[in-house]
Amino acid sequence: MEAGEEQADNTTTVRVDLAERSYDIIIGEDLLASAGHYLSPILARPRVVIVSDETVAGIHLVALQASLNAAGIDNDAIIVPPGEGSKNFAQLQLLLDRLLELRVERRDTILALGGGVIGDLAGFAAAILRRGIDFIQLPTTLLSQVDSSVGGKTAINAAQGKNLIGAFYQPRLVLADVTALASLPARELRAGYGEVVKYGLIDDFAFFEWLEENGADLLAGSTDALRHAVAVSCRSKAAIVARDEREKGDRALLNLGHTFAHALEAEASYDGRVLHGEAVAVGLGMAFTLSTRLGLCPSQDGERVRRHLAAMDLPIESGQLGLAGLTAETMLAHMRQDKKVSDNQLTFILANGIGRSFVAKDVGEDKVREMLQDALQSGKAGK
Ligand code: NAD
Ligand code: GLY
């Protein structure tokens, strides 16, 4: 399966084609340790500030800085606490203050070293500091390598909901080092896998079949499987983003399962009990259940999706998330805060089958409520 352009240095490059904002995603092994080599041609001047979290910095910062130093790239680092709690105004302000104290100039570059939290926070800071400075994504979780580091969505959370304050702001380069995933806790790797499966479900049945065959190897840490899955996922996301950078249409497909997932995460108050990719896994099941109940999708397809997610040890029922008191009404209330609400109408991503997803703007709330009531009552995303 062709997943991107193979390079002589054993990396795969996927291009995100956005006219003057185009950039490469380079996927390979040991890329953090050779980051200086890949960054030098891109930087407007050889000065960067690395933004990372305490956990990632403790493991990967030394190798990155050694590589930057060897390439003559002046660098500082700003370290924030790990976790979703850092995607807020207080951390953003601290980060901006620190960047200004370091006298970051317009031709300097921010390096986001970490998972989706760091990419979203540092990317948003880059978007607004001095009206925008360059940033480069160095994603270190599976979720960030296949999704959040690509496509330019940056944001922090608000009390009213997730990712409600942010900007579309594309990075100059993404370096996805699959060897960095070796230090990722197994639960985080699995959660990222929820987003990988999403690409098979949107429009790539063959990739879903490949995942059924190779998912276990991938989760066991096979670098070949990881490289292939990251490349296919990035190629798929790059194509969608190139068609619809600002989510006026097709890009909403990337939100398959996410309307439900964001409601589940909001219910957990983003406190770490429910990981984003775990909520997405449950949400994918709910999207297929809703599609089946609307008469759009054979029930076997939803069952096959849930079977695979469960085999990969991902949650498929809201009851597995430990959210006491979750009701259809609380979920609907969270969903009404979703960015995908337009004219008071929620957008859902539905499916005619595995690999055949589409955007639907005319789903009645009563149908969604019925599905949620049944799913929550039985503790299952689908019956
Ligand atoms: P994360 O950034 O919180 O990382 C998960 C945990 O893993 C953290 O504790 C982190 O310290 C640790 N970690 C990261 N890399 C590690 C490594 N290599 N070794 C050991 N530990 C490591 O979470 P995430 O799952 O990467 O991202 C979730 C965030 O991404 C959410 O805020 C979500 O909203 C956002 N997101 C954004 C987009 C987008 O398009 N911008 C898309 C999907 C998700
Ligand atoms: N993760 C959804 C998007 O980038 O559009």
Short mmCIF file of C-alpha atoms and ligand atoms in Angstrom, two decimals:
data_model
loop_
_atom_site.label_atom_id
_atom_site.label_comp_id
_atom_site.label_asym_id
_atom_site.label_seq_id
_atom_site.Cartn_x
_atom_site.Cartn_y
_atom_site.Cartn_z
CA MET A 1 0.00 0.00 0.00
CA GLU A 2 1.48 3.33 -1.07
CA ALA A 3 1.49 5.67 1.92
CA GLY A 4 3.71 8.57 0.92
CA GLU A 5 6.98 9.26 -0.80
CA GLU A 6 9.85 7.01 0.37
CA GLN A 7 13.13 8.94 0.73
CA ALA A 8 16.71 7.67 0.42
CA ASP A 9 17.23 8.27 4.16
CA ASN A 10 14.51 5.70 4.96
CA THR A 11 11.91 8.32 5.87
CA THR A 12 8.49 8.76 4.28
CA THR A 13 7.35 12.24 3.31
CA VAL A 14 3.71 13.26 3.02
CA ARG A 15 3.05 16.72 1.60
CA VAL A 16 0.23 18.90 2.93
CA ASP A 17 -0.67 20.92 -0.14
CA LEU A 18 -1.90 24.37 0.90
CA ALA A 19 -0.33 26.80 -1.59
CA GLU A 20 2.05 29.13 0.27
CA ARG A 21 1.26 27.35 3.57
CA SER A 22 2.26 23.89 2.23
CA TYR A 23 4.58 21.75 4.34
CA ASP A 24 6.03 18.27 4.68
CA ILE A 25 5.30 15.60 7.26
CA ILE A 26 8.44 13.50 7.59
CA ILE A 27 7.87 10.08 9.16
CA GLY A 28 10.71 7.85 10.27
CA GLU A 29 12.93 6.57 13.06
CA ASP A 30 15.28 8.53 15.34
CA LEU A 31 14.16 11.84 13.85
CA LEU A 32 14.38 13.78 17.13
CA ALA A 33 18.07 12.85 17.34
CA SER A 34 18.59 14.23 13.82
CA ALA A 35 16.11 17.13 14.03
CA GLY A 36 18.83 19.73 13.41
CA HIS A 37 19.45 18.26 9.96
CA TYR A 38 15.76 18.52 8.98
CA LEU A 39 15.13 21.91 10.61
CA SER A 40 18.15 23.85 9.33
CA PRO A 41 16.80 24.39 5.79
CA ILE A 42 13.39 25.48 7.12
CA LEU A 43 14.28 28.02 9.81
CA ALA A 44 14.19 31.74 8.95
CA ARG A 45 17.07 32.12 11.40
CA PRO A 46 18.83 29.51 13.57
CA ARG A 47 16.93 30.22 16.79
CA VAL A 48 14.14 28.13 18.28
CA VAL A 49 12.25 27.82 21.54
CA ILE A 50 11.16 24.31 22.41
CA VAL A 51 7.82 23.98 24.21
CA SER A 52 7.32 20.64 25.91
CA ASP A 53 5.75 19.03 28.96
CA GLU A 54 7.61 17.72 32.00
CA THR A 55 7.20 14.06 31.07
CA VAL A 56 8.24 14.35 27.43
CA ALA A 57 11.07 16.76 28.19
CA GLY A 58 12.42 14.33 30.82
CA ILE A 59 12.72 11.64 28.16
CA HIS A 60 13.38 13.35 24.81
CA LEU A 61 14.66 16.89 25.35
CA VAL A 62 18.36 16.04 25.71
CA ALA A 63 18.52 14.21 22.36
CA LEU A 64 16.65 17.01 20.60
CA GLN A 65 18.86 19.74 22.07
CA ALA A 66 22.04 17.80 21.24
CA SER A 67 20.92 17.60 17.62
CA LEU A 68 20.03 21.31 17.49
CA ASN A 69 23.34 22.26 19.09
CA ALA A 70 25.26 20.11 16.61
CA ALA A 71 23.48 21.94 13.78
CA GLY A 72 24.29 25.35 15.28
CA ILE A 73 20.67 26.14 16.17
CA ASP A 74 20.39 28.34 19.24
CA ASN A 75 17.68 26.95 21.55
CA ASP A 76 15.78 27.51 24.80
CA ALA A 77 13.11 25.32 26.36
CA ILE A 78 9.86 26.11 28.17
CA ILE A 79 8.36 23.22 30.07
CA VAL A 80 4.69 23.06 31.13
CA PRO A 81 2.87 20.49 33.29
CA PRO A 82 1.66 17.40 31.38
CA GLY A 83 -2.00 16.78 30.63
CA GLU A 84 -5.15 18.37 29.24
CA GLY A 85 -5.21 20.83 32.18
CA SER A 86 -2.41 22.78 30.45
CA LYS A 87 -4.67 23.72 27.54
CA ASN A 88 -6.09 26.74 29.34
CA PHE A 89 -5.75 30.52 29.47
CA ALA A 90 -3.49 30.48 32.55
CA GLN A 91 -0.89 28.23 30.87
CA LEU A 92 -1.20 30.13 27.61
CA GLN A 93 -0.48 33.39 29.39
CA LEU A 94 2.50 31.93 31.26
CA LEU A 95 3.83 30.56 27.98
CA LEU A 96 3.41 33.86 26.11
CA ASP A 97 5.04 35.80 28.97
CA ARG A 98 8.01 33.43 28.98
CA LEU A 99 8.37 33.60 25.18
CA LEU A 100 8.41 37.41 25.37
CA GLU A 101 10.93 37.32 28.24
CA LEU A 102 13.14 35.19 26.00
CA ARG A 103 12.79 38.00 23.42
CA VAL A 104 11.40 35.70 20.78
CA GLU A 105 11.39 37.56 17.48
CA ARG A 106 9.23 37.19 14.41
CA ARG A 107 11.86 35.14 12.55
CA ASP A 108 12.31 32.71 15.43
CA THR A 109 10.52 29.35 15.50
CA ILE A 110 8.63 27.49 18.21
CA LEU A 111 9.13 23.73 18.36
CA ALA A 112 6.19 21.83 19.87
CA LEU A 113 7.74 18.69 21.41
CA GLY A 114 5.02 16.47 22.84
CA GLY A 115 1.51 15.18 22.33
CA GLY A 116 -1.63 16.94 21.19
CA VAL A 117 -1.79 19.10 24.29
CA ILE A 118 1.60 20.65 23.58
CA GLY A 119 0.92 20.91 19.83
CA ASP A 120 -2.40 22.68 20.41
CA LEU A 121 -1.08 25.01 23.13
CA ALA A 122 2.27 25.89 21.51
CA GLY A 123 0.63 26.17 18.08
CA PHE A 124 -1.94 28.65 19.38
CA ALA A 125 0.80 30.63 21.14
CA ALA A 126 2.74 30.72 17.85
CA ALA A 127 -0.40 31.89 16.03
CA ILE A 128 -0.89 34.94 18.25
CA LEU A 129 2.61 35.88 19.42
CA ARG A 130 3.75 38.98 17.52
CA ARG A 131 0.77 38.27 15.20
CA GLY A 132 2.23 34.90 14.25
CA ILE A 133 5.63 33.25 14.28
CA ASP A 134 6.68 29.96 12.66
CA PHE A 135 6.19 26.70 14.49
CA ILE A 136 7.21 23.11 13.88
CA GLN A 137 5.47 20.04 15.25
CA LEU A 138 7.56 17.27 16.85
CA PRO A 139 4.71 14.94 17.89
CA THR A 140 5.55 12.24 20.45
CA THR A 141 2.21 10.44 20.89
CA LEU A 142 0.51 8.23 18.31
CA LEU A 143 -2.53 10.50 18.47
CA SER A 144 -0.49 13.59 17.69
CA GLN A 145 1.47 11.85 14.91
CA VAL A 146 -1.67 10.72 13.08
CA ASP A 147 -3.95 13.64 13.80
CA SER A 148 -3.30 16.70 15.94
CA SER A 149 0.10 17.73 14.54
CA VAL A 150 -1.28 17.82 10.99
CA GLY A 151 -3.74 20.32 9.57
CA GLY A 152 -3.19 23.44 11.63
CA LYS A 153 -5.94 23.30 14.23
CA THR A 154 -4.62 24.91 17.41
CA ALA A 155 -6.64 25.65 20.54
CA ILE A 156 -7.12 25.79 24.27
CA ASN A 157 -10.21 24.66 26.18
CA ALA A 158 -12.87 26.89 27.77
CA ALA A 159 -15.10 26.15 30.76
CA GLN A 160 -17.90 25.81 28.21
CA GLY A 161 -16.17 23.14 26.15
CA LYS A 162 -13.14 21.71 24.46
CA ASN A 163 -10.98 23.55 21.93
CA LEU A 164 -13.39 26.49 21.81
CA ILE A 165 -10.65 29.16 21.70
CA GLY A 166 -8.09 28.77 18.97
CA ALA A 167 -6.94 29.41 15.43
CA PHE A 168 -6.22 27.63 12.19
CA TYR A 169 -2.44 28.01 11.97
CA GLN A 170 -0.32 25.61 9.94
CA PRO A 171 3.11 24.40 11.09
CA ARG A 172 6.14 24.77 8.77
CA LEU A 173 7.11 21.11 9.17
CA VAL A 174 6.03 17.99 11.07
CA LEU A 175 8.66 15.45 12.14
CA ALA A 176 6.96 12.25 13.27
CA ASP A 177 9.59 10.10 14.98
CA VAL A 178 7.99 6.69 15.55
CA THR A 179 10.88 5.63 17.80
CA ALA A 180 9.75 8.30 20.28
CA LEU A 181 6.57 6.25 20.76
CA ALA A 182 8.56 3.51 22.52
CA SER A 183 8.42 5.49 25.77
CA LEU A 184 4.68 6.16 25.51
CA PRO A 185 2.53 4.36 28.13
CA ALA A 186 0.54 1.48 26.57
CA ARG A 187 -2.78 3.14 27.44
CA GLU A 188 -1.78 6.30 25.54
CA LEU A 189 -0.65 4.28 22.51
CA ARG A 190 -3.99 2.44 22.49
CA ALA A 191 -5.92 5.71 22.80
CA GLY A 192 -4.06 7.07 19.76
CA TYR A 193 -5.04 3.92 17.91
CA GLY A 194 -8.68 5.04 18.15
CA GLU A 195 -7.81 7.93 15.80
CA VAL A 196 -5.90 5.59 13.46
CA VAL A 197 -8.98 3.36 13.07
CA LYS A 198 -10.99 6.50 12.23
CA TYR A 199 -9.11 6.86 8.91
CA GLY A 200 -10.10 3.35 7.85
CA LEU A 201 -13.71 4.08 8.73
CA ILE A 202 -13.88 7.43 6.88
CA ASP A 203 -12.88 6.32 3.39
CA ASP A 204 -10.31 3.52 3.40
CA PHE A 205 -11.77 0.05 3.88
CA ALA A 206 -8.47 -1.58 2.81
CA PHE A 207 -6.69 0.27 5.63
CA PHE A 208 -9.31 -0.96 8.12
CA GLU A 209 -8.64 -4.52 6.93
CA TRP A 210 -4.90 -3.90 7.27
CA LEU A 211 -5.50 -2.73 10.85
CA GLU A 212 -7.52 -5.85 11.63
CA GLU A 213 -4.45 -7.85 10.51
CA ASN A 214 -1.70 -5.68 11.94
CA GLY A 215 -3.22 -3.68 14.82
CA ALA A 216 -1.86 -6.04 17.48
CA ASP A 217 1.69 -5.76 16.07
CA LEU A 218 1.37 -1.99 15.97
CA LEU A 219 0.27 -1.85 19.61
CA ALA A 220 3.13 -4.18 20.51
CA GLY A 221 5.44 -1.46 19.19
CA SER A 222 6.40 -2.72 15.72
CA THR A 223 8.14 0.25 14.10
CA ASP A 224 7.27 -1.02 10.62
CA ALA A 225 3.57 -1.19 11.49
CA LEU A 226 3.72 2.20 13.20
CA ARG A 227 5.48 3.83 10.25
CA HIS A 228 2.94 2.45 7.83
CA ALA A 229 -0.09 3.43 9.95
CA VAL A 230 1.25 6.94 10.62
CA ALA A 231 2.01 7.45 6.93
CA VAL A 232 -1.41 6.22 5.74
CA SER A 233 -3.19 8.30 8.38
CA CYS A 234 -1.19 11.44 7.55
CA ARG A 235 -1.72 10.96 3.82
CA SER A 236 -5.46 10.65 4.42
CA LYS A 237 -5.60 13.70 6.68
CA ALA A 238 -3.37 15.75 4.35
CA ALA A 239 -5.71 15.06 1.42
CA ILE A 240 -8.79 16.12 3.39
CA VAL A 241 -7.11 19.25 4.78
CA ALA A 242 -5.88 20.22 1.30
CA ARG A 243 -9.50 20.05 0.06
CA ASP A 244 -11.00 21.94 3.00
CA GLU A 245 -8.50 23.65 5.31
CA ARG A 246 -11.09 25.57 7.35
CA GLU A 247 -13.74 22.90 7.73
CA LYS A 248 -16.39 24.33 5.48
CA GLY A 249 -17.25 20.82 4.24
CA ASP A 250 -15.22 17.62 3.94
CA ARG A 251 -12.85 18.28 6.84
CA ALA A 252 -15.74 17.58 9.20
CA LEU A 253 -15.28 13.91 8.21
CA LEU A 254 -12.26 13.90 10.53
CA ASN A 255 -14.72 14.42 13.37
CA LEU A 256 -16.21 10.94 12.92
CA GLY A 257 -17.21 9.88 16.44
CA HIS A 258 -16.00 13.18 17.90
CA THR A 259 -19.34 14.85 18.65
CA PHE A 260 -20.03 12.00 21.07
CA ALA A 261 -16.41 11.83 22.21
CA HIS A 262 -16.22 15.53 23.12
CA ALA A 263 -19.42 15.21 25.16
CA LEU A 264 -17.95 12.23 27.05
CA GLU A 265 -14.72 14.12 27.69
CA ALA A 266 -16.61 17.20 28.88
CA GLU A 267 -18.59 15.00 31.25
CA ALA A 268 -15.25 13.80 32.68
CA SER A 269 -14.18 17.47 33.05
CA TYR A 270 -10.97 16.72 31.10
CA ASP A 271 -9.48 15.38 34.33
CA GLY A 272 -7.57 12.48 32.77
CA ARG A 273 -10.11 9.78 33.64
CA VAL A 274 -11.05 9.50 29.97
CA LEU A 275 -8.37 9.88 27.30
CA HIS A 276 -9.38 11.60 24.07
CA GLY A 277 -8.76 8.50 21.95
CA GLU A 278 -10.76 6.33 24.38
CA ALA A 279 -13.72 8.70 24.08
CA VAL A 280 -13.24 8.61 20.29
CA ALA A 281 -13.40 4.78 20.33
CA VAL A 282 -16.77 4.88 22.12
CA GLY A 283 -17.87 7.72 19.82
CA LEU A 284 -17.00 5.73 16.68
CA GLY A 285 -19.27 2.95 17.90
CA MET A 286 -22.05 5.47 18.60
CA ALA A 287 -21.70 7.01 15.12
CA PHE A 288 -22.16 3.57 13.53
CA THR A 289 -25.07 2.73 15.86
CA LEU A 290 -26.82 5.98 14.94
CA SER A 291 -26.18 5.28 11.25
CA THR A 292 -27.72 1.82 11.61
CA ARG A 293 -30.73 3.15 13.53
CA LEU A 294 -31.32 5.70 10.78
CA GLY A 295 -31.38 2.83 8.28
CA LEU A 296 -28.17 3.97 6.60
CA CYS A 297 -25.65 1.30 7.55
CA PRO A 298 -25.75 -2.50 7.94
CA SER A 299 -25.54 -3.42 11.62
CA GLN A 300 -22.75 -5.94 10.80
CA ASP A 301 -20.43 -3.05 9.91
CA GLY A 302 -20.89 -1.40 13.32
CA GLU A 303 -20.42 -4.76 15.01
CA ARG A 304 -17.21 -5.35 13.04
CA VAL A 305 -15.87 -1.92 14.07
CA ARG A 306 -16.66 -2.51 17.73
CA ARG A 307 -15.20 -6.04 17.57
CA HIS A 308 -11.90 -4.66 16.31
CA LEU A 309 -11.76 -1.82 18.85
CA ALA A 310 -12.54 -4.25 21.67
CA ALA A 311 -9.89 -6.69 20.42
CA MET A 312 -7.41 -3.81 20.66
CA ASP A 313 -8.54 -3.30 24.26
CA LEU A 314 -10.27 0.01 23.60
CA PRO A 315 -13.56 0.89 25.32
CA ILE A 316 -16.64 0.49 23.13
CA GLU A 317 -19.33 1.25 25.70
CA SER A 318 -19.82 4.48 27.60
CA GLY A 319 -20.23 2.36 30.74
CA GLN A 320 -16.54 1.40 30.49
CA LEU A 321 -15.49 5.02 30.98
CA GLY A 322 -16.60 5.20 34.63
CA LEU A 323 -18.77 8.30 34.22
CA ALA A 324 -21.39 7.98 36.95
CA GLY A 325 -24.59 9.91 36.30
CA LEU A 326 -24.09 10.20 32.53
CA THR A 327 -27.46 10.69 30.81
CA ALA A 328 -28.64 11.34 27.27
CA GLU A 329 -29.64 14.87 28.34
CA THR A 330 -26.22 15.73 29.82
CA MET A 331 -24.56 14.42 26.67
CA LEU A 332 -26.89 16.45 24.46
CA ALA A 333 -26.21 19.56 26.56
CA HIS A 334 -22.45 19.11 26.00
CA MET A 335 -23.04 18.44 22.32
CA ARG A 336 -24.92 21.74 21.87
CA GLN A 337 -21.68 23.54 22.85
CA ASP A 338 -19.81 21.75 20.08
CA LYS A 339 -18.06 23.87 17.43
CA LYS A 340 -19.95 21.85 14.84
CA VAL A 341 -23.27 23.42 15.88
CA SER A 342 -24.56 25.68 13.14
CA ASP A 343 -27.97 27.41 13.26
CA ASN A 344 -28.64 25.35 16.41
CA GLN A 345 -28.28 22.18 14.33
CA LEU A 346 -25.57 19.63 15.16
CA THR A 347 -23.46 18.16 12.38
CA PHE A 348 -22.98 14.40 12.59
CA ILE A 349 -20.64 12.19 10.64
CA LEU A 350 -22.54 9.08 9.65
CA ALA A 351 -21.59 6.03 7.61
CA ASN A 352 -23.13 3.88 4.91
CA GLY A 353 -20.57 1.27 5.90
CA ILE A 354 -16.90 0.87 6.85
CA GLY A 355 -14.93 3.33 4.71
CA ARG A 356 -18.08 5.12 3.54
CA SER A 357 -18.61 8.05 5.91
CA PHE A 358 -20.37 11.30 5.09
CA VAL A 359 -21.38 14.59 6.70
CA ALA A 360 -25.03 14.89 7.80
CA LYS A 361 -26.61 18.14 8.96
CA ASP A 362 -30.21 17.02 9.20
CA VAL A 363 -30.23 14.42 11.97
CA GLY A 364 -33.18 14.99 14.31
CA GLU A 365 -32.25 15.47 17.97
CA ASP A 366 -34.98 13.00 18.96
CA LYS A 367 -33.21 10.22 17.03
CA VAL A 368 -29.92 11.03 18.74
CA ARG A 369 -31.61 11.16 22.15
CA GLU A 370 -33.24 7.74 21.60
CA MET A 371 -29.94 6.19 20.54
CA LEU A 372 -28.12 7.69 23.52
CA GLN A 373 -30.82 6.61 25.99
CA ASP A 374 -30.63 3.02 24.75
CA ALA A 375 -26.83 3.00 24.61
CA LEU A 376 -26.46 4.43 28.11
CA GLN A 377 -29.16 2.23 29.57
CA SER A 378 -27.64 -0.96 28.27
CA GLY A 379 -24.13 0.34 28.94
CA LYS A 380 -23.41 -0.27 25.30
CA ALA A 381 -22.62 1.99 22.38
CA GLY A 382 -24.68 -0.28 20.19
CA LYS A 383 -27.06 -3.14 20.50
P1 NAD B 1 -1.09 14.55 25.57
O1 NAD B 1 -0.42 15.58 24.80
O2 NAD B 1 -1.69 14.94 26.88
O3 NAD B 1 -0.10 13.34 25.80
C1 NAD B 1 -0.54 12.23 26.55
C2 NAD B 1 0.39 11.93 27.73
O4 NAD B 1 1.52 11.24 27.22
C3 NAD B 1 0.92 13.14 28.46
O5 NAD B 1 0.95 12.83 29.82
C4 NAD B 1 2.35 13.28 27.94
O6 NAD B 1 3.20 13.85 28.90
C5 NAD B 1 2.72 11.87 27.66
N1 NAD B 1 3.67 11.67 26.56
C6 NAD B 1 3.66 12.26 25.35
N2 NAD B 1 4.60 11.73 24.56
C7 NAD B 1 5.24 10.81 25.29
C8 NAD B 1 6.30 9.92 25.02
N3 NAD B 1 6.84 9.80 23.81
N4 NAD B 1 6.73 9.11 26.03
C9 NAD B 1 6.14 9.16 27.25
N5 NAD B 1 5.11 9.96 27.56
C10 NAD B 1 4.67 10.77 26.59
O7 NAD B 1 -2.31 13.88 24.76
P2 NAD B 1 -2.51 13.43 23.24
O8 NAD B 1 -3.36 12.24 23.32
O9 NAD B 1 -1.26 13.38 22.46
O10 NAD B 1 -3.36 14.64 22.64
C11 NAD B 1 -4.64 14.94 23.12
C12 NAD B 1 -4.94 16.36 22.79
O11 NAD B 1 -4.89 16.54 21.38
C13 NAD B 1 -6.32 16.80 23.22
O12 NAD B 1 -6.21 18.03 23.86
C14 NAD B 1 -7.09 16.95 21.92
O13 NAD B 1 -8.08 17.95 21.98
C15 NAD B 1 -6.00 17.34 20.98
N6 NAD B 1 -6.28 17.05 19.58
C16 NAD B 1 -6.08 18.05 18.69
C17 NAD B 1 -6.31 17.81 17.37
C18 NAD B 1 -5.99 18.89 16.36
O14 NAD B 1 -6.32 18.72 15.18
N7 NAD B 1 -5.36 19.97 16.76
C19 NAD B 1 -6.72 16.56 16.91
C20 NAD B 1 -6.92 15.56 17.85
C21 NAD B 1 -6.69 15.81 19.21
N1 GLY B 2 -8.90 16.40 14.27
C1 GLY B 2 -9.87 16.98 13.39
C2 GLY B 2 -9.28 17.94 12.41
O1 GLY B 2 -8.10 18.17 12.39
O2 GLY B 2 -10.00 18.50 11.66
#
